Amino acid sequence: MKCPLSLIIKVYQDNTTMERLGDCHEAECAWWDIITERCAVKELAVQLRVVNANLFRLGKNMTLK
């Protein structure tokens, strides 16, 4: 898996640059969530989707009355 937090930038002799994402280090990383056994950034995205769905449902229920 490529890590969105570790950007590797290489500068070549002709001053061109190349950017790429580094590899996930899983349990060695400070962002690794040991409870869900996945990257905290991915877990945050999942939880934000849940919050978004619940807010949408709540808003829809409030406008029906």
PDB file of N, CA and C in Angstrom:
ATOM      1  N   MET A   1       0.848  -1.174   0.000  1.00  0.00           N
ATOM      2  CA  MET A   1       0.000   0.000   0.000  1.00  0.00           C
ATOM      3  C   MET A   1       0.896   1.240   0.000  1.00  0.00           C
ATOM      4  N   LYS A   2       0.524   2.238  -0.763  1.00  0.00           N
ATOM      5  CA  LYS A   2       1.264   3.491  -0.791  1.00  0.00           C
ATOM      6  C   LYS A   2       0.752   4.415   0.314  1.00  0.00           C
ATOM      7  N   CYS A   3       1.671   5.064   0.984  1.00  0.00           N
ATOM      8  CA  CYS A   3       1.344   5.914   2.131  1.00  0.00           C
ATOM      9  C   CYS A   3       1.108   7.358   1.692  1.00  0.00           C
ATOM     10  N   PRO A   4      -0.059   7.933   2.017  1.00  0.00           N
ATOM     11  CA  PRO A   4      -0.308   9.336   1.653  1.00  0.00           C
ATOM     12  C   PRO A   4       0.487  10.322   2.502  1.00  0.00           C
ATOM     13  N   LEU A   5       1.137   9.829   3.559  1.00  0.00           N
ATOM     14  CA  LEU A   5       1.873  10.709   4.458  1.00  0.00           C
ATOM     15  C   LEU A   5       3.368  10.765   4.164  1.00  0.00           C
ATOM     16  N   SER A   6       3.869   9.814   3.388  1.00  0.00           N
ATOM     17  CA  SER A   6       5.312   9.818   3.128  1.00  0.00           C
ATOM     18  C   SER A   6       5.583  10.048   1.644  1.00  0.00           C
ATOM     19  N   LEU A   7       5.843  11.277   1.330  1.00  0.00           N
ATOM     20  CA  LEU A   7       6.147  11.671  -0.041  1.00  0.00           C
ATOM     21  C   LEU A   7       7.654  11.609  -0.248  1.00  0.00           C
ATOM     22  N   ILE A   8       8.066  10.912  -1.281  1.00  0.00           N
ATOM     23  CA  ILE A   8       9.489  10.810  -1.601  1.00  0.00           C
ATOM     24  C   ILE A   8       9.754  11.699  -2.812  1.00  0.00           C
ATOM     25  N   ILE A   9      10.680  12.610  -2.654  1.00  0.00           N
ATOM     26  CA  ILE A   9      11.033  13.518  -3.746  1.00  0.00           C
ATOM     27  C   ILE A   9      12.474  13.233  -4.149  1.00  0.00           C
ATOM     28  N   LYS A  10      12.672  12.969  -5.430  1.00  0.00           N
ATOM     29  CA  LYS A  10      14.018  12.744  -5.944  1.00  0.00           C
ATOM     30  C   LYS A  10      14.373  13.890  -6.885  1.00  0.00           C
ATOM     31  N   VAL A  11      15.559  14.433  -6.703  1.00  0.00           N
ATOM     32  CA  VAL A  11      16.055  15.502  -7.562  1.00  0.00           C
ATOM     33  C   VAL A  11      17.198  14.927  -8.386  1.00  0.00           C
ATOM     34  N   TYR A  12      17.112  15.093  -9.696  1.00  0.00           N
ATOM     35  CA  TYR A  12      18.118  14.547 -10.601  1.00  0.00           C
ATOM     36  C   TYR A  12      19.133  15.616 -10.986  1.00  0.00           C
ATOM     37  N   GLN A  13      20.204  15.196 -11.629  1.00  0.00           N
ATOM     38  CA  GLN A  13      21.288  16.113 -11.994  1.00  0.00           C
ATOM     39  C   GLN A  13      20.814  17.237 -12.909  1.00  0.00           C
ATOM     40  N   ASP A  14      19.822  16.963 -13.746  1.00  0.00           N
ATOM     41  CA  ASP A  14      19.340  18.014 -14.650  1.00  0.00           C
ATOM     42  C   ASP A  14      18.256  18.879 -13.989  1.00  0.00           C
ATOM     43  N   ASN A  15      18.198  18.857 -12.656  1.00  0.00           N
ATOM     44  CA  ASN A  15      17.267  19.650 -11.842  1.00  0.00           C
ATOM     45  C   ASN A  15      15.796  19.285 -12.041  1.00  0.00           C
ATOM     46  N   THR A  16      15.515  18.138 -12.621  1.00  0.00           N
ATOM     47  CA  THR A  16      14.135  17.669 -12.685  1.00  0.00           C
ATOM     48  C   THR A  16      13.834  16.927 -11.381  1.00  0.00           C
ATOM     49  N   THR A  17      12.591  16.904 -11.037  1.00  0.00           N
ATOM     50  CA  THR A  17      12.189  16.227  -9.800  1.00  0.00           C
ATOM     51  C   THR A  17      11.132  15.166 -10.100  1.00  0.00           C
ATOM     52  N   MET A  18      11.084  14.180  -9.247  1.00  0.00           N
ATOM     53  CA  MET A  18      10.058  13.157  -9.337  1.00  0.00           C
ATOM     54  C   MET A  18       9.496  12.942  -7.940  1.00  0.00           C
ATOM     55  N   GLU A  19       8.182  12.940  -7.842  1.00  0.00           N
ATOM     56  CA  GLU A  19       7.532  12.723  -6.562  1.00  0.00           C
ATOM     57  C   GLU A  19       6.782  11.402  -6.616  1.00  0.00           C
ATOM     58  N   ARG A  20       6.839  10.659  -5.523  1.00  0.00           N
ATOM     59  CA  ARG A  20       6.040   9.440  -5.412  1.00  0.00           C
ATOM     60  C   ARG A  20       5.756   9.176  -3.952  1.00  0.00           C
ATOM     61  N   LEU A  21       4.739   8.379  -3.719  1.00  0.00           N
ATOM     62  CA  LEU A  21       4.383   8.030  -2.354  1.00  0.00           C
ATOM     63  C   LEU A  21       5.220   6.856  -1.886  1.00  0.00           C
ATOM     64  N   GLY A  22       5.655   6.897  -0.636  1.00  0.00           N
ATOM     65  CA  GLY A  22       6.418   5.800  -0.059  1.00  0.00           C
ATOM     66  C   GLY A  22       5.510   4.646   0.337  1.00  0.00           C
ATOM     67  N   ASP A  23       6.111   3.563   0.714  1.00  0.00           N
ATOM     68  CA  ASP A  23       5.351   2.379   1.121  1.00  0.00           C
ATOM     69  C   ASP A  23       4.885   2.493   2.565  1.00  0.00           C
ATOM     70  N   CYS A  24       3.769   1.857   2.863  1.00  0.00           N
ATOM     71  CA  CYS A  24       3.227   1.809   4.223  1.00  0.00           C
ATOM     72  C   CYS A  24       4.103   0.889   5.077  1.00  0.00           C
ATOM     73  N   HIS A  25       4.423   1.342   6.280  1.00  0.00           N
ATOM     74  CA  HIS A  25       5.232   0.551   7.202  1.00  0.00           C
ATOM     75  C   HIS A  25       4.367  -0.102   8.278  1.00  0.00           C
ATOM     76  N   GLU A  26       3.073  -0.024   8.108  1.00  0.00           N
ATOM     77  CA  GLU A  26       2.081  -0.621   8.990  1.00  0.00           C
ATOM     78  C   GLU A  26       2.395  -0.401  10.464  1.00  0.00           C
ATOM     79  N   ALA A  27       2.552  -1.438  11.236  1.00  0.00           N
ATOM     80  CA  ALA A  27       2.668  -1.327  12.692  1.00  0.00           C
ATOM     81  C   ALA A  27       3.859  -0.486  13.147  1.00  0.00           C
ATOM     82  N   GLU A  28       4.829  -0.247  12.287  1.00  0.00           N
ATOM     83  CA  GLU A  28       5.982   0.586  12.644  1.00  0.00           C
ATOM     84  C   GLU A  28       5.656   2.074  12.575  1.00  0.00           C
ATOM     85  N   CYS A  29       4.534   2.419  11.963  1.00  0.00           N
ATOM     86  CA  CYS A  29       4.185   3.821  11.719  1.00  0.00           C
ATOM     87  C   CYS A  29       3.389   4.400  12.883  1.00  0.00           C
ATOM     88  N   ALA A  30       3.617   5.668  13.185  1.00  0.00           N
ATOM     89  CA  ALA A  30       2.884   6.350  14.254  1.00  0.00           C
ATOM     90  C   ALA A  30       1.407   6.516  13.907  1.00  0.00           C
ATOM     91  N   TRP A  31       1.053   6.453  12.628  1.00  0.00           N
ATOM     92  CA  TRP A  31      -0.328   6.611  12.189  1.00  0.00           C
ATOM     93  C   TRP A  31      -1.063   5.278  12.109  1.00  0.00           C
ATOM     94  N   TRP A  32      -0.437   4.175  12.504  1.00  0.00           N
ATOM     95  CA  TRP A  32      -1.064   2.861  12.423  1.00  0.00           C
ATOM     96  C   TRP A  32      -2.020   2.679  13.598  1.00  0.00           C
ATOM     97  N   ASP A  33      -3.263   2.309  13.306  1.00  0.00           N
ATOM     98  CA  ASP A  33      -4.271   2.075  14.338  1.00  0.00           C
ATOM     99  C   ASP A  33      -4.277   0.590  14.659  1.00  0.00           C
ATOM    100  N   ILE A  34      -3.835   0.239  15.857  1.00  0.00           N
ATOM    101  CA  ILE A  34      -3.714  -1.176  16.213  1.00  0.00           C
ATOM    102  C   ILE A  34      -5.073  -1.835  16.449  1.00  0.00           C
ATOM    103  N   ILE A  35      -6.096  -1.056  16.745  1.00  0.00           N
ATOM    104  CA  ILE A  35      -7.428  -1.625  16.982  1.00  0.00           C
ATOM    105  C   ILE A  35      -8.042  -2.100  15.664  1.00  0.00           C
ATOM    106  N   THR A  36      -8.022  -1.240  14.649  1.00  0.00           N
ATOM    107  CA  THR A  36      -8.612  -1.604  13.353  1.00  0.00           C
ATOM    108  C   THR A  36      -7.599  -2.258  12.418  1.00  0.00           C
ATOM    109  N   GLU A  37      -6.338  -2.235  12.810  1.00  0.00           N
ATOM    110  CA  GLU A  37      -5.235  -2.773  12.013  1.00  0.00           C
ATOM    111  C   GLU A  37      -5.195  -2.184  10.605  1.00  0.00           C
ATOM    112  N   ARG A  38      -5.285  -0.850  10.577  1.00  0.00           N
ATOM    113  CA  ARG A  38      -5.124  -0.121   9.321  1.00  0.00           C
ATOM    114  C   ARG A  38      -4.666   1.295   9.621  1.00  0.00           C
ATOM    115  N   CYS A  39      -4.282   1.975   8.592  1.00  0.00           N
ATOM    116  CA  CYS A  39      -3.777   3.341   8.710  1.00  0.00           C
ATOM    117  C   CYS A  39      -4.867   4.253   9.288  1.00  0.00           C
ATOM    118  N   ALA A  40      -4.491   5.095  10.223  1.00  0.00           N
ATOM    119  CA  ALA A  40      -5.446   6.009  10.841  1.00  0.00           C
ATOM    120  C   ALA A  40      -6.043   6.970   9.823  1.00  0.00           C
ATOM    121  N   VAL A  41      -5.311   7.301   8.767  1.00  0.00           N
ATOM    122  CA  VAL A  41      -5.842   8.178   7.729  1.00  0.00           C
ATOM    123  C   VAL A  41      -7.001   7.483   7.013  1.00  0.00           C
ATOM    124  N   LYS A  42      -6.843   6.194   6.704  1.00  0.00           N
ATOM    125  CA  LYS A  42      -7.929   5.446   6.074  1.00  0.00           C
ATOM    126  C   LYS A  42      -9.100   5.275   7.034  1.00  0.00           C
ATOM    127  N   GLU A  43      -8.825   5.022   8.292  1.00  0.00           N
ATOM    128  CA  GLU A  43      -9.883   4.880   9.287  1.00  0.00           C
ATOM    129  C   GLU A  43     -10.645   6.190   9.445  1.00  0.00           C
ATOM    130  N   LEU A  44      -9.937   7.302   9.425  1.00  0.00           N
ATOM    131  CA  LEU A  44     -10.581   8.609   9.510  1.00  0.00           C
ATOM    132  C   LEU A  44     -11.513   8.825   8.323  1.00  0.00           C
ATOM    133  N   ALA A  45     -11.093   8.427   7.139  1.00  0.00           N
ATOM    134  CA  ALA A  45     -11.939   8.561   5.952  1.00  0.00           C
ATOM    135  C   ALA A  45     -13.217   7.736   6.093  1.00  0.00           C
ATOM    136  N   VAL A  46     -13.093   6.531   6.616  1.00  0.00           N
ATOM    137  CA  VAL A  46     -14.266   5.674   6.822  1.00  0.00           C
ATOM    138  C   VAL A  46     -15.224   6.327   7.816  1.00  0.00           C
ATOM    139  N   GLN A  47     -14.690   6.818   8.916  1.00  0.00           N
ATOM    140  CA  GLN A  47     -15.533   7.427   9.944  1.00  0.00           C
ATOM    141  C   GLN A  47     -16.198   8.709   9.442  1.00  0.00           C
ATOM    142  N   LEU A  48     -15.501   9.481   8.613  1.00  0.00           N
ATOM    143  CA  LEU A  48     -16.099  10.692   8.038  1.00  0.00           C
ATOM    144  C   LEU A  48     -17.251  10.348   7.100  1.00  0.00           C
ATOM    145  N   ARG A  49     -17.136   9.234   6.375  1.00  0.00           N
ATOM    146  CA  ARG A  49     -18.244   8.787   5.522  1.00  0.00           C
ATOM    147  C   ARG A  49     -19.459   8.441   6.371  1.00  0.00           C
ATOM    148  N   VAL A  50     -19.231   7.790   7.503  1.00  0.00           N
ATOM    149  CA  VAL A  50     -20.336   7.431   8.405  1.00  0.00           C
ATOM    150  C   VAL A  50     -21.002   8.694   8.950  1.00  0.00           C
ATOM    151  N   VAL A  51     -20.200   9.648   9.390  1.00  0.00           N
ATOM    152  CA  VAL A  51     -20.740  10.916   9.908  1.00  0.00           C
ATOM    153  C   VAL A  51     -21.528  11.631   8.815  1.00  0.00           C
ATOM    154  N   ASN A  52     -20.976  11.682   7.603  1.00  0.00           N
ATOM    155  CA  ASN A  52     -21.646  12.338   6.487  1.00  0.00           C
ATOM    156  C   ASN A  52     -22.989  11.679   6.194  1.00  0.00           C
ATOM    157  N   ALA A  53     -23.033  10.355   6.175  1.00  0.00           N
ATOM    158  CA  ALA A  53     -24.283   9.638   5.911  1.00  0.00           C
ATOM    159  C   ALA A  53     -25.313   9.920   6.998  1.00  0.00           C
ATOM    160  N   ASN A  54     -24.867   9.943   8.257  1.00  0.00           N
ATOM    161  CA  ASN A  54     -25.789  10.221   9.356  1.00  0.00           C
ATOM    162  C   ASN A  54     -26.311  11.653   9.323  1.00  0.00           C
ATOM    163  N   LEU A  55     -25.452  12.611   9.000  1.00  0.00           N
ATOM    164  CA  LEU A  55     -25.899  13.998   8.886  1.00  0.00           C
ATOM    165  C   LEU A  55     -26.883  14.177   7.736  1.00  0.00           C
ATOM    166  N   PHE A  56     -26.631  13.489   6.634  1.00  0.00           N
ATOM    167  CA  PHE A  56     -27.541  13.556   5.496  1.00  0.00           C
ATOM    168  C   PHE A  56     -28.911  12.993   5.884  1.00  0.00           C
ATOM    169  N   ARG A  57     -28.912  11.837   6.561  1.00  0.00           N
ATOM    170  CA  ARG A  57     -30.159  11.205   6.995  1.00  0.00           C
ATOM    171  C   ARG A  57     -30.892  12.121   7.974  1.00  0.00           C
ATOM    172  N   LEU A  58     -30.177  12.722   8.899  1.00  0.00           N
ATOM    173  CA  LEU A  58     -30.779  13.622   9.878  1.00  0.00           C
ATOM    174  C   LEU A  58     -31.391  14.830   9.183  1.00  0.00           C
ATOM    175  N   GLY A  59     -30.652  15.419   8.249  1.00  0.00           N
ATOM    176  CA  GLY A  59     -31.156  16.572   7.506  1.00  0.00           C
ATOM    177  C   GLY A  59     -32.381  16.220   6.689  1.00  0.00           C
ATOM    178  N   LYS A  60     -32.387  15.059   6.084  1.00  0.00           N
ATOM    179  CA  LYS A  60     -33.525  14.613   5.282  1.00  0.00           C
ATOM    180  C   LYS A  60     -34.751  14.422   6.178  1.00  0.00           C
ATOM    181  N   ASN A  61     -34.572  13.827   7.356  1.00  0.00           N
ATOM    182  CA  ASN A  61     -35.680  13.636   8.289  1.00  0.00           C
ATOM    183  C   ASN A  61     -36.225  14.963   8.818  1.00  0.00           C
ATOM    184  N   MET A  62     -35.382  15.959   8.985  1.00  0.00           N
ATOM    185  CA  MET A  62     -35.817  17.240   9.498  1.00  0.00           C
ATOM    186  C   MET A  62     -36.622  18.022   8.467  1.00  0.00           C
ATOM    187  N   THR A  63     -36.347  17.845   7.202  1.00  0.00           N
ATOM    188  CA  THR A  63     -37.064  18.604   6.167  1.00  0.00           C
ATOM    189  C   THR A  63     -38.381  17.958   5.787  1.00  0.00           C
ATOM    190  N   LEU A  64     -38.636  16.734   6.195  1.00  0.00           N
ATOM    191  CA  LEU A  64     -39.872  16.056   5.835  1.00  0.00           C
ATOM    192  C   LEU A  64     -41.058  16.522   6.666  1.00  0.00           C
ATOM    193  N   LYS A  65     -40.834  17.160   7.787  1.00  0.00           N
ATOM    194  CA  LYS A  65     -41.936  17.529   8.688  1.00  0.00           C
ATOM    195  C   LYS A  65     -42.521  18.857   8.378  1.00  0.00           C
TER     196      LYS A  65
END
